[in-house]
Each structure stands twice: as C-alpha cells, then as structure tokens.
CSV table of C-alpha atoms in Angstrom, one decimal:
chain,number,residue,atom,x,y,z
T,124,UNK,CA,19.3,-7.0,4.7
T,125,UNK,CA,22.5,-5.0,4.3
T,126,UNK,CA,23.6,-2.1,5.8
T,127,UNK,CA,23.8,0.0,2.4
T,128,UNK,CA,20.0,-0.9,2.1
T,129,UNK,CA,18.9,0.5,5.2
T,130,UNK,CA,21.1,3.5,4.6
T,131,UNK,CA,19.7,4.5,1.7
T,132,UNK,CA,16.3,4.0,2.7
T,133,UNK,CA,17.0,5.4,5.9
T,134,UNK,CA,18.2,8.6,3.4
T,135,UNK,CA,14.4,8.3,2.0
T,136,UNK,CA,12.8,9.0,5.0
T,137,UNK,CA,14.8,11.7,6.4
T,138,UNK,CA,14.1,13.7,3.4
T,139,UNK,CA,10.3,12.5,3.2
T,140,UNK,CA,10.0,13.3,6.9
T,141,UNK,CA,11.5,16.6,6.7
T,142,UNK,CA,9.3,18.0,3.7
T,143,UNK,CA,6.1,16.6,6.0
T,144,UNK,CA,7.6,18.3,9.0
T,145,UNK,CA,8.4,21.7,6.9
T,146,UNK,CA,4.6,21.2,5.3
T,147,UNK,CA,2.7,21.1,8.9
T,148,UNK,CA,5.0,24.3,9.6
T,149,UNK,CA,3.3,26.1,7.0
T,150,UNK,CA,0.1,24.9,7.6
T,151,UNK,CA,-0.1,22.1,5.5
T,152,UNK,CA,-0.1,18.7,5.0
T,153,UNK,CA,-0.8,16.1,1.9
T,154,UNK,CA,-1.0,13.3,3.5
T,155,UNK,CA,-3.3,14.0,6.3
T,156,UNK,CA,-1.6,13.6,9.0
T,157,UNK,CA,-1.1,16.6,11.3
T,158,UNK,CA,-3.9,19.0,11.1
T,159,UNK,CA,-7.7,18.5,12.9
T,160,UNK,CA,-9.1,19.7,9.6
T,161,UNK,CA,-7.3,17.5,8.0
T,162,UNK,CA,-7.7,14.4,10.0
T,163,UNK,CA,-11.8,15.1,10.2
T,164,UNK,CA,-12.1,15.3,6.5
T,165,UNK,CA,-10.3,12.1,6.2
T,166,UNK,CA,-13.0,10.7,9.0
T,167,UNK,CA,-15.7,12.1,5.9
T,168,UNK,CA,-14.0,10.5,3.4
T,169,UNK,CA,-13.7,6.9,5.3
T,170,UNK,CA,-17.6,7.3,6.7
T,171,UNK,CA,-18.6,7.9,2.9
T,172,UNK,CA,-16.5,4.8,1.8
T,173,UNK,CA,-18.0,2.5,4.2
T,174,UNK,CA,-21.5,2.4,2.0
T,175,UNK,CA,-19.3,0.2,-0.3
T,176,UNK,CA,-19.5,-3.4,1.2
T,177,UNK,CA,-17.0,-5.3,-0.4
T,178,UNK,CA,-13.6,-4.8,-2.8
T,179,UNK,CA,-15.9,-6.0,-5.7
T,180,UNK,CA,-18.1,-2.7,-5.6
T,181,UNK,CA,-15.3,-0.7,-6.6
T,182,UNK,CA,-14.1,-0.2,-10.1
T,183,UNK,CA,-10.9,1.6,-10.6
T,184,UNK,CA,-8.4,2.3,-13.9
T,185,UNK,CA,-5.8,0.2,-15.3
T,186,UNK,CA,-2.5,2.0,-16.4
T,187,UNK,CA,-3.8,2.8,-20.1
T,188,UNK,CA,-7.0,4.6,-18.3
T,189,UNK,CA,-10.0,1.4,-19.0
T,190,UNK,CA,-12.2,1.3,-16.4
T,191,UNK,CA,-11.4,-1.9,-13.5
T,192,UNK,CA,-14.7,-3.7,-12.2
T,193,UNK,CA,-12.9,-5.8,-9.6
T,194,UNK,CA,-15.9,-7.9,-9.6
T,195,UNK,CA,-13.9,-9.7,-11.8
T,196,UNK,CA,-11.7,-11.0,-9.0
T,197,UNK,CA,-14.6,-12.2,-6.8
T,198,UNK,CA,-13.8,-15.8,-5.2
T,199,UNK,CA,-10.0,-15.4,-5.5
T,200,UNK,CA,-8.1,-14.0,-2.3
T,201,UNK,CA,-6.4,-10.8,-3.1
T,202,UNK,CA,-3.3,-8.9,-2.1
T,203,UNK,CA,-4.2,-5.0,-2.7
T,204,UNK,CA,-0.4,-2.7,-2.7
T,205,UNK,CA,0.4,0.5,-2.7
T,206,UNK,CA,4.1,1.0,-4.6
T,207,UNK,CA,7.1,3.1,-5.2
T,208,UNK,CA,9.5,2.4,-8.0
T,209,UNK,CA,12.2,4.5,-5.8
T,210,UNK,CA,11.7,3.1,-2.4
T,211,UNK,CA,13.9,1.2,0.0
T,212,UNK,CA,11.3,-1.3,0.0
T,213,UNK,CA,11.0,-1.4,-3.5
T,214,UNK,CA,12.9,-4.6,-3.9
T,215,UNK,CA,9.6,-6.0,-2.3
T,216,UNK,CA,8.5,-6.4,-5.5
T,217,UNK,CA,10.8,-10.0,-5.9
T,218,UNK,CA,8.9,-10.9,-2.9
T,219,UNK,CA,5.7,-10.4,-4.4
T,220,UNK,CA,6.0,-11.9,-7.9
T,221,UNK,CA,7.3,-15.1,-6.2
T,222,UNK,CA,4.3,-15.2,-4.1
T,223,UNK,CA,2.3,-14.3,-6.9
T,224,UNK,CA,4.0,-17.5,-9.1
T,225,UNK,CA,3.8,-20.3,-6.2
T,226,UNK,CA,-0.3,-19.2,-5.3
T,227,UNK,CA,-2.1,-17.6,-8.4
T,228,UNK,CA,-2.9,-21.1,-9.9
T,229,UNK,CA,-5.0,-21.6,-6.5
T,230,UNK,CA,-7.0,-18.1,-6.8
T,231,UNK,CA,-4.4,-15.7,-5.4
T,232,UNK,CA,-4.3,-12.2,-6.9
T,233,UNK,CA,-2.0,-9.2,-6.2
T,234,UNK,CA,-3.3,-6.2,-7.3
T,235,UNK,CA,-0.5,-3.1,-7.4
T,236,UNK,CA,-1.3,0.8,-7.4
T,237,UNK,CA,1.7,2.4,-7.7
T,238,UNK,CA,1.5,5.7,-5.4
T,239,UNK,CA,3.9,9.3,-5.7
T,240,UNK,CA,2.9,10.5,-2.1
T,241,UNK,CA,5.7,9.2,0.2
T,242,UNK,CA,8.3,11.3,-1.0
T,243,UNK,CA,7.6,11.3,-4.6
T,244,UNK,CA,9.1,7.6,-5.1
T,245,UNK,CA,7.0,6.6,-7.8
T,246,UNK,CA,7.5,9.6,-10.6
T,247,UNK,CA,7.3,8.8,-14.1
T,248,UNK,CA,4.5,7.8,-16.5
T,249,UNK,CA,2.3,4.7,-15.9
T,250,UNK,CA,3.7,2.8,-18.4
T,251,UNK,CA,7.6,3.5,-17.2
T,252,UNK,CA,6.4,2.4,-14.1
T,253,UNK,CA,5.3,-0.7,-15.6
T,254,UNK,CA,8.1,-1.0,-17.9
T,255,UNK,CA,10.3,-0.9,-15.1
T,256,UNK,CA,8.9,-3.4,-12.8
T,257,UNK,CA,8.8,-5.8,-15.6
T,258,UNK,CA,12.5,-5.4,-17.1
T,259,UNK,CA,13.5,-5.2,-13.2
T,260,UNK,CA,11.7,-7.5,-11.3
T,261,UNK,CA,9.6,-9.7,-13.9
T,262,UNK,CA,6.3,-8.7,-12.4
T,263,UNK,CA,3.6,-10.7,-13.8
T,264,UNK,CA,0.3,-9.3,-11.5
T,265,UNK,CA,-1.6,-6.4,-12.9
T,266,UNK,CA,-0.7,-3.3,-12.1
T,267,UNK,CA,-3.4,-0.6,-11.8
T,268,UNK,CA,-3.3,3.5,-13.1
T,269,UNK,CA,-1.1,5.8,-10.1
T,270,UNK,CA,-3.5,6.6,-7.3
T,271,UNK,CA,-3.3,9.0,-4.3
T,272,UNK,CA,-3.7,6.8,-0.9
T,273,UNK,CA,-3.9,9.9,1.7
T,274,UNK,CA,-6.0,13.3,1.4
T,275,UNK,CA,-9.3,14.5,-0.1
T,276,UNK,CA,-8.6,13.1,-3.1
T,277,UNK,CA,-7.5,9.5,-2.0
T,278,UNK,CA,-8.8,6.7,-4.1
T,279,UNK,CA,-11.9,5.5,-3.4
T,280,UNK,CA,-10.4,2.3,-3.0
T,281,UNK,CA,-7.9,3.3,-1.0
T,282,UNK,CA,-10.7,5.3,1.4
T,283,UNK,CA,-12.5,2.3,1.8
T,284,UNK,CA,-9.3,-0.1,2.6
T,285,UNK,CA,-8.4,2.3,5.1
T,286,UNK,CA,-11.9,2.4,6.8
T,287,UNK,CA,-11.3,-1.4,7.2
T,288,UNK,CA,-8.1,-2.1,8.7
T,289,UNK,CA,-6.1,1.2,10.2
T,290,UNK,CA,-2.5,0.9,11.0
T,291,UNK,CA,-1.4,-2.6,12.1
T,292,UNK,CA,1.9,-1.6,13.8
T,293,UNK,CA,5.4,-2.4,12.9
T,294,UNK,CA,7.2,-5.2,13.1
T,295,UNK,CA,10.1,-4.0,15.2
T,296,UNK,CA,12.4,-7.0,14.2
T,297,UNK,CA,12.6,-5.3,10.7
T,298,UNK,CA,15.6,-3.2,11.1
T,299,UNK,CA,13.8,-0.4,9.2
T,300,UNK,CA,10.8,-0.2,11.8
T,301,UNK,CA,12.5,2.0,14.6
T,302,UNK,CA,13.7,4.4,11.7
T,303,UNK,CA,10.0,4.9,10.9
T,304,UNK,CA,8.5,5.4,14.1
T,305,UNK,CA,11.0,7.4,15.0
T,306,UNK,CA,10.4,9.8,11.9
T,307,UNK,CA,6.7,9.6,11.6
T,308,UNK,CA,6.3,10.3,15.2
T,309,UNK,CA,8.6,13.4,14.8
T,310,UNK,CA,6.2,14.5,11.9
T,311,UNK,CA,3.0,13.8,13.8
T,312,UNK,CA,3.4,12.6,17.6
T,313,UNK,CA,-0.2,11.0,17.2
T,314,UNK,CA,0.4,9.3,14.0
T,315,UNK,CA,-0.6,5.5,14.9
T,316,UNK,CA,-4.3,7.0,15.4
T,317,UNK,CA,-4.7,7.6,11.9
T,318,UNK,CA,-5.7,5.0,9.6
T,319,UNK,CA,-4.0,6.3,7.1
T,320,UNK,CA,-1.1,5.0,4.6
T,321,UNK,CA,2.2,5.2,6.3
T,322,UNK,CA,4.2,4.4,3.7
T,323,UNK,CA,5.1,2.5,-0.1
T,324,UNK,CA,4.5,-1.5,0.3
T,325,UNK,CA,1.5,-1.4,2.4
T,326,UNK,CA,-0.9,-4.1,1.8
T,327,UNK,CA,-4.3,-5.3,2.5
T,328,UNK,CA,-5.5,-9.1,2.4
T,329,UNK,CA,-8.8,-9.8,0.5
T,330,UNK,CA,-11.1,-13.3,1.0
T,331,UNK,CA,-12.8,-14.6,-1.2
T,332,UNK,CA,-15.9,-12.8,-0.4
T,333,UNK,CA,-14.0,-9.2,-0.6
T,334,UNK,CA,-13.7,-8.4,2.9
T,335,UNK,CA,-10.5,-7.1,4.2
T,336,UNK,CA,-9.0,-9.6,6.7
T,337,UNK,CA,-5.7,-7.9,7.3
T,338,UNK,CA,-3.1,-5.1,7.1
T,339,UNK,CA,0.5,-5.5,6.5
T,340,UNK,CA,2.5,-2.7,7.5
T,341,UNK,CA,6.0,-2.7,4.8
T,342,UNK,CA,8.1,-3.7,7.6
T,343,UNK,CA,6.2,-6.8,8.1
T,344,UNK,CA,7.8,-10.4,7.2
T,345,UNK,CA,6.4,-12.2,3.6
T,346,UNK,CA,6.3,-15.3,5.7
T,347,UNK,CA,3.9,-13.8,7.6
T,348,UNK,CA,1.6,-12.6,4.7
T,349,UNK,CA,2.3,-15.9,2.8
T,350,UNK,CA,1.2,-17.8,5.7
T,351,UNK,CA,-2.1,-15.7,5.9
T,352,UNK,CA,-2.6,-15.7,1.9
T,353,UNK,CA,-2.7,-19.8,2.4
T,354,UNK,CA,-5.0,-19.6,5.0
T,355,UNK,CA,-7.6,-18.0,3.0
T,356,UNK,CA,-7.4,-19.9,0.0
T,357,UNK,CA,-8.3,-23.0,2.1
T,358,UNK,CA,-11.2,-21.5,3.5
C-alpha cells in the first residue's frame, strides 16, 4: 500500500470525522453513533429485524428499482458489501471481482450496496455508480439500488446483518486501522459497542443456508475472507 493511498484516505476520514464530530455538537448524528436516543432506536430497529431468520427473507431493489427476492441465492455462499465509489478503500473492488471470478462457478456470490453515509463517497446516480465500477474495475457481481446502512431508515437488510454480527475489530496490521480508531473514537469514545457500520467495504459472510457467519471489518486482509468464503463452500 503506498503512502499517497493512505494519505488520501487518511484526508477522507479527517473530513468524515470532523462533520460527525460538528453533527453530535449540534445535537445530531446520522449515523447513530453518539446520542442514547439514537443508539436505543437503533436497538428497535435491530430487535424488529431479528423476526427475519435468514438473508433469503429479505427482498431488496436492484439499481433500476425491481424488486430483489434473495431467495434466489439460497444454497450459494454470499458476500453482502457496503460501497463507496470515492473511498480509500475503493480500490477493494479489484479484490472483490477476482474473488468473485476464481469462486462463483462453485456457488459464491458477492452482493454490493453502494452506500452515501461515510462521508458522502458514493454520490451520483445508481447507474453512474455502476457505470463506474464496470469501466473502472470490471465488476461482474450484481450490484443492488444505494441503501442507507446506519439510522432509522437503514435497510432492512442492513438492520438485520447488523443484529447478527456487530463490529469485528480492526486488523491493526492494515496501516489504515489506527487512523480509524483513532478518528472514530474521537467522534464517539464508545464506538466499538455499537453494531453499527463503521465504514465503506464492510462485509458480511453468508452460508449456504443464509446465516451470517462473519464480519469483515475494511481493514481486514482478502486472504482472510477468501480463506473463510472456501471454507463454506465445502461445507
């Protein structure tokens, strides 16, 4: 990873950080993380989500607006994303598709919901999003209609994935992982109780059945995931 990566993301999250910290000042906060109000309708939301038993319950939109039944994907093991088109992890992406290449002919999804809420990384329309990840990174998975992650007005999905599996911790080898903590702990001192999304690139492994088996934070290795995704499909 080179140095003008982590700088620029390292730019990202001082900005993101600083509009959460200047939100909670006010009062506020979008993504849930710093108020008791806040943090107990999230609790709501999660204990609401938890009467859906598996991923295949859930239907959701594709990026033209047609309803999603993901019972479609039942018996294949699933990678569930959150994404930013503007991130520093963006280039994640390459990371993905390759995955997705060497293990979809076994059963192996990836399933990507691009998300605006961490610092507005993913603007644009749906289908620039798309557009973009194709030209860019050749992205053949499908790629689902913008969601919220965080808040009142989360995804069902996303409510549900959270309920699950909260926050898995960093992998503190990733040079980015002490930028985070450090920021996200300034915003919120408590912030590793929450389940909630930390950031763009955080992913949740699906068996077969549609049970969450794990959380990847972003800063954690695709070796590690990869490892895990094989692991399933031989069960």
């Amino acid at each position: 990873m080179t140095k003008a990566f982590i700088h620029t993301l390292a730019q990202s999250l001082a900005l993101t950080v600083a509009t959460l910290m200047l939100t909670a000042s006010c009062g506020g906060n979008n993504n849930s993380q710093n108020n008791t109000n806040g943090n107990n309708n999230t609790n709501t939301n999660i204990n609401n989500s938890k009467q859906m038993k598996t991923l295949f319950d859930f239907t959701v939109k594709d990026r033209k607006n047609n309803d999603v039944r993901l019972s479609g994907y039942a018996n294949e093991v699933i990678l569930v994303v959150n994404t930013a088109t503007k991130c520093g992890f963006t280039p994640q992406y390459e990371e993905l598709e390759a995955l997705y290449k060497k293990y979809h002919s076994q059963g192996f999804e990836i399933l990507d919901f691009p998300c605006n809420q961490f610092g507005q990384q993913a603007p644009g329309t749906d289908e620039s999003i798309h557009d973009f990840c194709k030209l860019t990174y050749g992205t053949d998975f499908p790629q689902f209609k913008k969601v919220k992650v965080n808040g009142d007005d989360a995804d069902e999905l996303f409510k549900w994935l959270k309920s699950q599996k909260g926050f898995a911790g960093w992998n503190m080898e990733h040079p980015i992982a002490p930028i985070l903590d450090k920021m996200l702990s300034e915003a919120d001192p408590n912030y590793k109780e929450s389940p909630d999304i930390k950031w763009n690139f955080t992913k949740f492994l699906i068996s077969k059945k549609g049970l969450v088996v794990a959380r990847f934070e972003p800063t954690e290795d695709i070796a590690v995931i990869e490892k895990m995704v094989e692991a399933e499909l031989n069960k």
